[in-house]
Short mmCIF file of C-alpha atoms and ligand atoms in Angstrom, two decimals:
data_model
loop_
_atom_site.label_atom_id
_atom_site.label_comp_id
_atom_site.label_asym_id
_atom_site.label_seq_id
_atom_site.Cartn_x
_atom_site.Cartn_y
_atom_site.Cartn_z
CA UNK A 1 0.00 0.00 0.00
CA UNK A 2 1.16 3.46 -0.90
CA UNK A 3 0.05 4.95 2.40
CA UNK A 4 1.62 2.23 4.53
CA UNK A 5 5.09 3.26 3.40
CA UNK A 6 4.60 6.87 4.43
CA UNK A 7 3.42 6.64 8.03
CA UNK A 8 3.84 9.75 10.12
CA UNK A 9 5.59 7.73 12.80
CA UNK A 10 8.50 7.14 10.42
CA UNK A 11 9.63 10.78 10.67
CA UNK A 12 8.13 11.34 14.06
CA UNK A 13 10.89 9.37 15.81
CA UNK A 14 13.64 11.70 14.55
CA UNK A 15 15.44 14.38 16.57
CA UNK A 16 15.04 18.02 15.50
CA UNK A 17 18.48 17.99 13.80
CA UNK A 18 17.89 14.74 11.90
CA UNK A 19 14.54 16.05 10.85
CA UNK A 20 15.98 19.23 9.39
CA UNK A 21 18.70 17.38 7.51
CA UNK A 22 16.11 15.05 5.95
CA UNK A 23 13.94 18.03 5.06
CA UNK A 24 16.96 19.59 3.35
CA UNK A 25 17.59 16.47 1.28
CA UNK A 26 13.95 16.21 0.30
CA UNK A 27 13.84 19.91 -0.59
CA UNK A 28 16.83 19.49 -2.91
CA UNK A 29 15.28 16.47 -4.60
CA UNK A 30 11.91 18.22 -5.00
CA UNK A 31 13.35 21.41 -6.49
CA UNK A 32 15.83 19.67 -8.80
CA UNK A 33 13.56 16.91 -10.13
CA UNK A 34 10.07 18.41 -10.07
CA UNK A 35 9.83 22.17 -9.55
CA UNK A 36 12.64 23.77 -11.55
CA UNK A 37 12.30 21.58 -14.67
CA UNK A 38 8.47 21.51 -14.74
CA UNK A 39 7.17 24.80 -13.29
CA UNK A 40 7.04 27.71 -15.77
CA UNK A 41 7.17 30.28 -12.97
CA UNK A 42 10.00 28.72 -10.96
CA UNK A 43 11.96 27.60 -14.02
CA UNK A 44 12.16 31.26 -15.07
CA UNK A 45 12.69 32.56 -11.59
CA UNK A 46 15.66 30.25 -10.86
CA UNK A 47 17.24 31.07 -14.19
CA UNK A 48 16.77 34.83 -13.97
CA UNK A 49 17.99 34.99 -10.38
CA UNK A 50 20.89 32.67 -11.18
CA UNK A 51 19.87 30.16 -8.49
CA UNK A 52 21.19 26.62 -8.97
CA UNK A 53 18.90 24.00 -7.36
CA UNK A 54 22.04 22.00 -6.59
CA UNK A 55 23.03 24.80 -4.21
CA UNK A 56 19.90 24.28 -2.10
CA UNK A 57 20.43 21.29 0.15
CA UNK A 58 19.46 22.43 3.64
CA UNK A 59 16.50 24.13 5.28
CA UNK A 60 18.72 27.19 5.83
CA UNK A 61 19.44 27.34 2.08
CA UNK A 62 15.74 28.05 1.53
CA UNK A 63 16.37 31.70 2.39
CA UNK A 64 18.10 32.03 -1.00
CA UNK A 65 14.64 31.81 -2.59
CA UNK A 66 12.35 34.83 -2.76
CA UNK A 67 8.98 34.72 -0.98
CA UNK A 68 5.72 34.21 -2.83
CA UNK A 69 2.42 35.69 -1.74
CA UNK A 70 -1.12 36.01 -3.00
CA UNK A 71 0.12 38.83 -5.20
CA UNK A 72 2.64 36.51 -6.93
CA UNK A 73 -0.23 34.29 -8.01
CA UNK A 74 -2.12 36.90 -10.03
CA UNK A 75 -1.18 38.91 -13.09
CA UNK A 76 0.09 42.41 -12.36
CA UNK A 77 -1.55 43.66 -15.52
CA UNK A 78 -5.16 42.62 -15.00
CA UNK A 79 -5.36 40.67 -11.73
CA UNK A 80 -6.26 37.32 -13.32
CA UNK A 81 -4.83 34.20 -11.66
CA UNK A 82 -1.57 32.83 -13.14
CA UNK A 83 -2.73 29.29 -12.42
CA UNK A 84 -0.86 27.49 -15.21
CA UNK A 85 2.49 29.08 -14.43
CA UNK A 86 2.50 27.40 -11.02
CA UNK A 87 1.39 23.92 -12.16
CA UNK A 88 4.06 21.25 -12.63
CA UNK A 89 3.83 20.16 -16.27
CA UNK A 90 6.29 17.34 -16.97
CA UNK A 91 8.51 17.36 -20.03
CA UNK A 92 8.30 13.84 -21.46
CA UNK A 93 11.78 14.04 -22.94
CA UNK A 94 13.27 14.89 -19.55
CA UNK A 95 11.31 12.11 -17.86
CA UNK A 96 12.26 9.52 -20.52
CA UNK A 97 15.99 9.96 -19.80
CA UNK A 98 15.68 9.38 -16.05
CA UNK A 99 17.14 6.06 -14.82
CA UNK A 100 14.03 5.44 -12.68
CA UNK A 101 11.87 5.73 -15.82
CA UNK A 102 14.06 3.35 -17.78
CA UNK A 103 14.05 0.76 -14.99
CA UNK A 104 10.28 0.96 -14.65
CA UNK A 105 9.80 0.63 -18.41
CA UNK A 106 11.99 -2.48 -18.44
CA UNK A 107 10.26 -4.13 -15.50
CA UNK A 108 6.63 -3.04 -15.98
CA UNK A 109 6.38 -2.00 -19.62
CA UNK A 110 5.87 1.32 -21.35
CA UNK A 111 2.16 1.65 -20.69
CA UNK A 112 2.73 1.24 -16.96
CA UNK A 113 5.23 4.11 -17.13
CA UNK A 114 2.67 6.28 -18.90
CA UNK A 115 -0.07 5.48 -16.37
CA UNK A 116 2.25 6.24 -13.47
CA UNK A 117 3.18 9.65 -14.90
CA UNK A 118 -0.46 10.50 -15.53
CA UNK A 119 -1.31 9.67 -11.91
CA UNK A 120 1.56 11.77 -10.71
CA UNK A 121 1.11 14.86 -12.85
CA UNK A 122 -2.37 15.14 -14.37
CA UNK A 123 -4.54 17.63 -12.43
CA UNK A 124 -7.86 16.02 -11.51
CA UNK A 125 -9.24 18.12 -8.65
CA UNK A 126 -9.41 21.83 -8.03
CA UNK A 127 -9.90 23.93 -4.92
CA UNK A 128 -9.60 27.67 -4.65
CA UNK A 129 -9.03 30.45 -2.17
CA UNK A 130 -12.06 31.98 -0.46
CA UNK A 131 -11.25 35.67 -0.82
CA UNK A 132 -14.21 37.99 -0.80
CA UNK A 133 -12.56 40.97 -2.41
CA UNK A 134 -10.01 39.23 -4.62
CA UNK A 135 -10.77 36.80 -7.42
CA UNK A 136 -10.49 33.17 -6.20
CA UNK A 137 -7.15 31.59 -7.11
CA UNK A 138 -7.42 27.96 -8.29
CA UNK A 139 -5.18 25.25 -6.84
CA UNK A 140 -4.86 21.97 -8.73
CA UNK A 141 -4.39 18.46 -7.29
CA UNK A 142 -3.14 15.35 -9.06
CA UNK A 143 -3.74 11.76 -7.90
CA UNK A 144 -0.37 12.05 -6.13
CA UNK A 145 -1.73 15.07 -4.20
CA UNK A 146 -4.97 13.26 -3.36
CA UNK A 147 -2.92 10.38 -1.93
CA UNK A 148 -1.16 12.96 0.22
CA UNK A 149 -4.52 14.53 1.14
CA UNK A 150 -5.66 11.11 2.35
CA UNK A 151 -2.36 10.73 4.20
CA UNK A 152 -2.66 14.11 5.97
CA UNK A 153 -6.32 13.29 6.58
CA UNK A 154 -5.34 10.05 8.25
CA UNK A 155 -2.79 11.93 10.38
CA UNK A 156 -5.52 14.41 11.35
CA UNK A 157 -7.56 11.47 12.60
CA UNK A 158 -4.56 9.97 14.40
CA UNK A 159 -3.43 13.22 16.06
CA UNK A 160 -7.02 14.06 17.08
CA UNK A 161 -7.22 10.55 18.59
CA UNK A 162 -10.13 9.32 16.53
CA UNK A 163 -10.94 5.60 16.23
CA UNK A 164 -11.75 3.64 13.07
CA UNK A 165 -15.08 2.53 14.57
CA UNK A 166 -16.16 6.14 15.25
CA UNK A 167 -18.91 7.68 13.16
CA UNK A 168 -17.83 11.07 11.81
CA UNK A 169 -20.11 13.87 10.70
CA UNK A 170 -18.41 16.36 8.34
CA UNK A 171 -20.38 19.63 8.43
CA UNK A 172 -18.05 21.73 6.29
CA UNK A 173 -19.84 23.51 3.44
CA UNK A 174 -19.65 21.55 0.21
CA UNK A 175 -17.44 23.73 -1.98
CA UNK A 176 -14.17 23.57 -3.89
CA UNK A 177 -12.28 24.50 -0.73
CA UNK A 178 -9.59 22.67 1.20
CA UNK A 179 -11.60 22.24 4.42
CA UNK A 180 -14.37 20.12 2.89
CA UNK A 181 -12.01 17.91 0.88
CA UNK A 182 -9.48 17.49 3.67
CA UNK A 183 -12.27 16.24 5.94
CA UNK A 184 -13.67 13.97 3.20
CA UNK A 185 -10.24 12.46 2.47
CA UNK A 186 -9.57 12.07 6.20
CA UNK A 187 -12.38 9.52 6.24
CA UNK A 188 -10.97 7.77 3.16
CA UNK A 189 -7.35 7.81 4.45
CA UNK A 190 -8.30 6.56 7.90
CA UNK A 191 -10.76 4.04 6.46
CA UNK A 192 -13.58 5.14 8.70
CA UNK A 193 -17.27 6.07 8.36
CA UNK A 194 -17.67 9.75 7.46
CA UNK A 195 -20.92 11.39 6.40
CA UNK A 196 -20.44 14.75 4.69
CA UNK A 197 -23.64 16.78 5.02
CA UNK A 198 -22.44 19.61 2.79
CA UNK A 199 -23.12 22.08 5.62
CA UNK A 200 -25.88 24.66 5.89
CA UNK A 201 -25.91 25.58 2.20
CA UNK A 202 -26.78 22.06 1.09
CA UNK A 203 -29.41 20.95 3.60
CA UNK A 204 -29.94 23.84 5.99
CA UNK A 205 -29.50 23.80 9.74
CA UNK A 206 -32.59 21.58 10.04
CA UNK A 207 -31.14 18.91 7.76
CA UNK A 208 -27.86 18.88 9.65
CA UNK A 209 -29.66 18.60 12.99
CA UNK A 210 -31.76 15.72 11.63
CA UNK A 211 -28.63 13.81 10.55
CA UNK A 212 -27.02 14.52 13.91
CA UNK A 213 -29.98 12.78 15.55
CA UNK A 214 -30.03 9.94 13.04
CA UNK A 215 -26.30 9.14 12.79
CA UNK A 216 -25.57 9.70 16.48
CA UNK A 217 -21.93 10.55 15.63
CA UNK A 218 -18.82 10.16 17.79
CA UNK A 219 -17.03 13.07 16.10
CA UNK A 220 -18.10 16.34 14.50
CA UNK A 221 -15.92 18.15 11.95
CA UNK A 222 -16.73 21.65 10.67
CA UNK A 223 -16.70 25.39 11.16
CA UNK A 224 -16.94 26.51 14.81
CA UNK A 225 -19.93 28.82 14.59
CA UNK A 226 -21.91 26.49 12.33
CA UNK A 227 -21.37 23.54 14.66
CA UNK A 228 -22.34 25.83 17.53
CA UNK A 229 -25.61 26.72 15.76
CA UNK A 230 -26.39 23.09 14.92
CA UNK A 231 -25.79 21.97 18.52
CA UNK A 232 -27.82 24.88 19.84
CA UNK A 233 -30.81 23.96 17.67
CA UNK A 234 -30.35 20.29 18.62
CA UNK A 235 -30.59 21.28 22.29
CA UNK A 236 -33.68 23.41 21.58
CA UNK A 237 -35.30 20.39 19.92
CA UNK A 238 -34.45 18.20 22.90
CA UNK A 239 -32.22 15.84 20.89
CA UNK A 240 -30.22 13.13 22.62
CA UNK A 241 -26.66 12.58 21.24
CA UNK A 242 -24.78 10.63 23.90
CA UNK A 243 -21.81 9.59 21.71
CA UNK A 244 -20.07 12.87 20.83
CA UNK A 245 -16.43 12.62 21.98
CA UNK A 246 -14.48 14.78 19.51
CA UNK A 247 -15.15 18.07 17.79
CA UNK A 248 -12.58 19.06 15.16
CA UNK A 249 -12.83 22.63 13.91
CA UNK A 250 -11.43 24.50 10.95
CA UNK A 251 -11.84 27.61 8.84
CA UNK A 252 -12.01 30.12 11.67
CA UNK A 253 -10.35 31.04 14.92
CA UNK A 254 -11.49 29.05 17.93
CA UNK A 255 -11.44 31.12 21.14
CA UNK A 256 -11.35 29.27 24.46
CA UNK A 257 -14.82 30.61 25.32
CA UNK A 258 -16.32 28.97 22.24
CA UNK A 259 -14.73 25.62 23.08
CA UNK A 260 -16.29 25.84 26.53
CA UNK A 261 -19.71 26.63 25.04
CA UNK A 262 -19.47 23.67 22.64
CA UNK A 263 -18.66 21.32 25.51
CA UNK A 264 -21.60 22.70 27.49
CA UNK A 265 -23.99 22.11 24.57
CA UNK A 266 -22.70 18.55 24.14
CA UNK A 267 -23.32 17.92 27.85
CA UNK A 268 -26.90 19.14 27.37
CA UNK A 269 -27.24 16.61 24.53
CA UNK A 270 -26.19 13.85 26.91
CA UNK A 271 -22.55 13.40 25.79
CA UNK A 272 -19.75 12.69 28.25
CA UNK A 273 -16.27 14.21 28.01
CA UNK A 274 -15.72 15.99 24.66
CA UNK A 275 -12.34 17.07 23.26
CA UNK A 276 -12.57 20.21 21.12
CA UNK A 277 -9.63 20.64 18.74
CA UNK A 278 -8.78 23.25 16.13
CA UNK A 279 -6.98 22.75 12.83
CA UNK A 280 -4.97 25.19 10.75
CA UNK A 281 -4.83 24.87 6.99
CA UNK A 282 -4.74 27.01 3.87
CA UNK A 283 -5.36 26.46 0.17
CA UNK A 284 -1.70 26.81 -0.83
CA UNK A 285 -0.51 24.07 1.57
CA UNK A 286 -3.12 21.56 0.33
CA UNK A 287 -3.25 20.16 3.87
CA UNK A 288 -4.44 21.06 7.37
CA UNK A 289 -2.61 20.70 10.67
CA UNK A 290 -4.44 19.61 13.85
CA UNK A 291 -4.13 20.10 17.58
CA UNK A 292 -4.13 16.93 19.66
CA UNK A 293 -6.45 16.38 22.65
CA UNK A 294 -5.35 18.62 25.53
CA UNK A 295 -7.39 16.82 28.19
CA UNK A 296 -8.76 20.11 29.46
CA UNK A 297 -5.35 21.84 29.51
CA UNK A 298 -3.81 24.49 27.27
CA UNK A 299 -4.21 24.10 23.49
CA UNK A 300 -1.42 21.84 22.22
CA UNK A 301 -0.46 23.71 19.05
CA UNK A 302 -0.85 22.73 15.40
CA UNK A 303 1.06 19.50 14.72
CA UNK A 304 3.00 19.84 11.45
CA UNK A 305 4.03 17.20 8.88
CA UNK A 306 7.77 17.79 8.38
CA UNK A 307 8.09 15.20 5.60
CA UNK A 308 5.50 17.00 3.47
CA UNK A 309 6.42 20.65 3.99
CA UNK A 310 8.75 23.14 5.63
CA UNK A 311 7.10 25.76 7.84
CA UNK A 312 9.17 28.88 8.54
CA UNK A 313 8.15 31.65 10.95
CA UNK A 314 9.47 35.03 9.84
CA UNK A 315 9.47 38.63 10.99
CA UNK A 316 6.84 40.12 8.64
CA UNK A 317 8.79 43.38 8.34
CA UNK A 318 12.35 42.09 7.75
CA UNK A 319 11.54 38.67 6.24
CA UNK A 320 14.15 37.07 8.55
CA UNK A 321 13.39 33.69 10.14
CA UNK A 322 12.77 34.18 13.88
CA UNK A 323 14.05 31.79 16.61
CA UNK A 324 11.76 29.03 17.97
CA UNK A 325 9.04 30.33 20.27
CA UNK A 326 8.93 33.84 18.81
CA UNK A 327 5.86 35.21 17.05
CA UNK A 328 5.90 35.83 13.32
CA UNK A 329 4.31 35.19 9.95
CA UNK A 330 3.81 31.58 8.77
CA UNK A 331 5.63 30.72 5.53
CA UNK A 332 5.09 27.37 3.79
CA UNK A 333 7.14 25.35 1.29
CA UNK A 334 5.80 21.97 0.11
CA UNK A 335 8.18 19.00 -0.19
CA UNK A 336 6.05 16.48 -2.07
CA UNK A 337 3.37 18.34 -4.05
CA UNK A 338 2.46 18.04 -7.69
CA UNK A 339 -0.17 20.08 -9.55
CA UNK A 340 -0.02 23.67 -8.25
CA UNK A 341 3.19 24.38 -6.33
CA UNK A 342 4.14 27.62 -4.56
CA UNK A 343 7.45 27.93 -2.70
CA UNK A 344 8.05 30.01 0.44
CA UNK A 345 4.45 31.09 0.46
CA UNK A 346 3.73 33.99 2.84
CA UNK A 347 0.36 33.14 4.36
CA UNK A 348 -0.28 36.54 5.91
CA UNK A 349 -1.06 34.63 9.13
CA UNK A 350 0.65 35.67 12.35
CA UNK A 351 1.28 32.91 14.88
CA UNK A 352 1.57 34.37 18.39
CA UNK A 353 3.70 31.62 19.96
CA UNK A 354 5.91 30.80 16.97
CA UNK A 355 7.17 27.30 16.20
CA UNK A 356 8.43 24.71 18.69
CA UNK A 357 10.47 21.54 18.17
CA UNK A 358 9.90 20.29 21.73
CA UNK A 359 8.10 17.00 22.21
CA UNK A 360 4.35 17.55 22.61
CA UNK A 361 3.53 17.20 26.34
CA UNK A 362 0.04 15.91 25.53
CA UNK A 363 0.61 13.20 22.88
CA UNK A 364 4.41 12.79 22.91
CA UNK A 365 4.68 13.62 19.20
CA UNK A 366 8.04 14.96 18.06
CA UNK A 367 6.81 16.81 14.98
CA UNK A 368 7.23 20.61 15.07
CA UNK A 369 4.19 22.54 16.24
CA UNK A 370 2.83 26.07 15.71
CA UNK A 371 1.90 27.53 19.08
CA UNK A 372 -0.66 30.13 20.13
CA UNK A 373 -3.22 32.16 18.29
CA UNK A 374 -3.40 32.94 14.59
CA UNK A 375 -4.36 36.38 13.32
CA UNK A 376 -4.07 38.08 9.95
CA UNK A 377 -1.00 40.26 9.41
CA UNK A 378 -3.06 42.61 7.24
CA UNK A 379 -5.76 42.96 9.90
CA UNK A 380 -3.36 43.89 12.63
CA UNK A 381 -1.92 46.56 10.38
CA UNK A 382 -5.26 47.79 9.11
CA UNK A 383 -6.71 47.94 12.58
CA UNK A 384 -3.75 49.86 13.89
CA UNK A 385 -4.24 52.46 11.21
CA UNK A 386 -8.05 52.55 11.18
CA UNK A 387 -9.50 54.36 14.15
CA UNK A 388 -12.95 53.95 15.65
CA UNK A 389 -14.28 56.95 17.56
CA UNK A 390 -10.75 58.35 17.38
CA UNK A 391 -9.26 55.38 19.26
CA UNK A 392 -7.09 52.57 17.92
CA UNK A 393 -8.91 49.27 18.19
CA UNK A 394 -7.49 45.78 17.84
CA UNK A 395 -10.42 43.70 16.70
CA UNK A 396 -8.57 40.43 17.16
CA UNK A 397 -8.48 41.08 20.89
CA UNK A 398 -12.06 42.30 20.90
CA UNK A 399 -13.25 39.07 19.35
CA UNK A 400 -11.71 37.07 22.17
CA UNK A 401 -13.13 39.37 24.83
CA UNK A 402 -16.72 38.83 23.68
CA UNK A 403 -16.30 35.12 23.00
CA UNK A 404 -15.03 34.54 26.51
CA UNK A 405 -18.17 36.06 28.06
CA UNK A 406 -20.25 33.06 29.12
CA UNK A 407 -23.57 34.94 28.95
CA UNK A 408 -23.04 35.91 25.32
CA UNK A 409 -24.05 33.16 22.90
CA UNK A 410 -23.30 34.65 19.51
CA UNK A 411 -22.64 38.24 18.60
CA UNK A 412 -21.84 40.70 15.87
CA UNK A 413 -20.14 44.08 16.10
CA UNK A 414 -21.40 46.76 13.75
CA UNK A 415 -19.56 50.00 13.10
CA UNK A 416 -21.69 52.79 11.66
CA UNK A 417 -22.11 56.52 11.39
CA UNK A 418 -24.59 58.20 13.73
CA UNK A 419 -27.89 58.73 11.85
CA UNK A 420 -26.16 57.27 8.75
CA UNK A 421 -24.62 60.70 8.21
CA UNK A 422 -21.06 60.38 6.81
CA UNK A 423 -19.96 63.53 8.66
CA UNK A 424 -21.25 62.29 12.00
CA UNK A 425 -19.23 60.46 14.63
CA UNK A 426 -18.66 56.68 14.67
CA UNK A 427 -21.07 54.42 16.47
CA UNK A 428 -20.51 50.91 17.74
CA UNK A 429 -23.52 48.62 18.01
CA UNK A 430 -23.13 45.18 19.52
CA UNK A 431 -25.75 42.61 18.48
CA UNK A 432 -26.11 39.78 20.96
CA UNK A 433 -27.96 36.51 21.31
CA UNK A 434 -27.74 35.73 25.05
CA UNK A 435 -26.66 32.25 26.11
CA UNK A 436 -28.18 32.41 29.57
CA UNK A 437 -31.20 33.75 31.38
CA UNK A 438 -29.20 36.50 33.11
CA UNK A 439 -30.93 39.93 33.19
CA UNK A 440 -30.32 42.06 30.10
CA UNK A 441 -28.99 45.00 32.14
CA UNK A 442 -26.49 42.66 33.70
CA UNK A 443 -25.30 41.35 30.29
CA UNK A 444 -25.15 44.91 28.96
CA UNK A 445 -22.97 46.09 31.75
CA UNK A 446 -20.64 43.05 31.45
CA UNK A 447 -20.18 43.63 27.71
CA UNK A 448 -19.63 47.33 28.21
CA UNK A 449 -17.07 46.77 30.97
CA UNK A 450 -15.14 44.16 28.98
CA UNK A 451 -15.24 46.37 25.88
CA UNK A 452 -13.86 49.33 27.79
CA UNK A 453 -11.12 47.26 29.40
CA UNK A 454 -9.93 45.91 26.03
CA UNK A 455 -10.38 48.94 23.76
CA UNK A 456 -10.85 51.97 26.02
CA UNK A 457 -14.15 52.71 24.32
CA UNK A 458 -17.68 51.55 25.03
CA UNK A 459 -20.35 50.46 22.57
CA UNK A 460 -23.11 53.02 21.94
CA UNK A 461 -25.82 50.38 21.99
CA UNK A 462 -26.30 46.73 22.71
CA UNK A 463 -29.19 45.15 20.84
CA UNK A 464 -30.66 41.79 21.80
CA UNK A 465 -31.77 39.20 19.24
CA UNK A 466 -32.73 35.55 19.24
CA UNK A 467 -30.20 33.02 17.96
CA UNK A 468 -31.95 32.62 14.58
CA UNK A 469 -31.83 36.35 13.87
CA UNK A 470 -28.13 36.47 14.65
CA UNK A 471 -27.54 33.51 12.36
CA UNK A 472 -29.14 35.53 9.55
CA UNK A 473 -26.95 38.53 10.41
CA UNK A 474 -23.86 36.29 10.26
CA UNK A 475 -24.93 34.94 6.90
CA UNK A 476 -24.70 31.37 8.26
CA UNK A 477 -25.38 28.93 5.46
CA UNK A 478 -24.89 31.69 2.85
CA UNK A 479 -21.52 33.32 3.44
CA UNK A 480 -18.56 30.94 3.67
CA UNK A 481 -17.09 32.98 6.48
CA UNK A 482 -19.27 34.51 9.12
CA UNK A 483 -19.50 38.27 9.31
CA UNK A 484 -18.68 38.91 12.95
CA UNK A 485 -17.39 42.44 12.55
CA UNK A 486 -19.17 44.63 10.02
CA UNK A 487 -17.99 48.10 9.07
CA UNK A 488 -20.88 50.08 7.62
CA UNK A 489 -19.34 53.51 8.10
CA UNK A 490 -18.68 53.90 4.37
CA UNK A 491 -22.33 53.08 3.67
CA UNK A 492 -23.59 56.19 5.43
CA UNK A 493 -25.95 58.19 3.20
CA UNK A 494 -25.92 55.31 0.71
CA UNK A 495 -29.43 53.99 0.30
CA UNK A 496 -28.61 50.28 0.03
CA UNK A 497 -27.81 49.08 3.51
CA UNK A 498 -27.08 45.54 2.30
CA UNK A 499 -23.65 46.43 0.97
CA UNK A 500 -21.65 45.86 4.09
CA UNK A 501 -17.89 45.52 4.26
CA UNK A 502 -16.76 42.76 6.56
CA UNK A 503 -13.47 43.52 8.25
CA UNK A 504 -13.09 40.36 10.25
CA UNK A 505 -9.86 38.36 10.08
CA UNK A 506 -11.63 35.89 7.83
CA UNK A 507 -11.35 38.18 4.87
CA UNK A 508 -8.42 37.32 2.67
CA UNK A 509 -6.68 40.30 1.25
ZN1 ZN B 601 0.31 16.49 20.66
#
């Protein structure tokens, strides 16, 4: 079996030094045999910059390569995606001369060689980025990539401590996006029962709740706020789901307060102890990295796959790699991808605790881990520049402050101009669906106090809604990312109030 030969445990037993030297060797092989000869973009780039792939043999040597970013992937002239330039397209003449090709042709015949190359290089699946403002950028997968997607999926299951006899419910929205397909292939790779509902768009909250009752799953996989809504409705309907033991989340940040609320809802559904774990993934990596069960302790960090990619953490201003444990921007280089390949990709994601090579205290894994919270580099910058009511506001912090308030179920922050007059002062309205029966005045004062402590300003108004109304405000089931912070200040005096500009960290810029 293909997968059997590539078990995570194979690299997981290595020391940090051994690991880096193997990564260096794999990087050299990947660049020399796959990327430089077969990628239009990188073939040109290496030649023009005078970089010899033979000179890149260690992880440190990577710094000789320039970074790529979302901007590298689109045309400067008209903003269209440069998809083909980043796809590995093999040159048959180059392949035919390789000793491995000749040996395979002799032992298995020419048609076997052809089939193997088609499986390795022909794109057969596409995902794309989920940017709201920018045009989506396609990312292509070959059969080789899908085998790796099943492999990383299986590792997700292993790290999250799933069991083959578990029943998994995948609630990610059905779409050409990594999250859905990673979860789908996790079931395939781990050879376990997985029902993909397609999320709210496909069968609505009701349909998802019905399947929750019918399947009685052991594990839920999906977006945090959607799973929260589904569980909330399940509780309202008096459902009994005693088996839930794992919740694996992706696509959004997962504050501690939300994890607590999810566990509380599961308890109300009759489940015992539930581990809530987050994953971190992005289109350009073609894989997602999970936390392992923390057993009620601190989050364990995102467990990386060092054989499949190199993760660097850099200072976003200088571009220099920072030491272990220091915050910085996440940069990714694949080591075994086909189809679309981007090297030293700057994610725009800031990781607050940097990278660690220490053994994981929770599961004993030796793979490197990304520690702490993830926020968007662009958001931090934008928020530092953009003032609300004349005061600098960090919305990443704000989000955590409200999510950690136990009485607040779901919420949305709306920025607007007083009386919708563009010359008027800013207003902050907080929309809340309460999670408890505490008096409204009490909830109002708690929100106001927390707000003031975190941002030095107070909201002008707090408006109460029921959970369903807030779901509509978030665009649950419609928008792929929920609109938790909405800036309507530019809409003042514009008649159409539906044209809101979300400024949450979910927006890709
Ligand atoms: Zn662990």
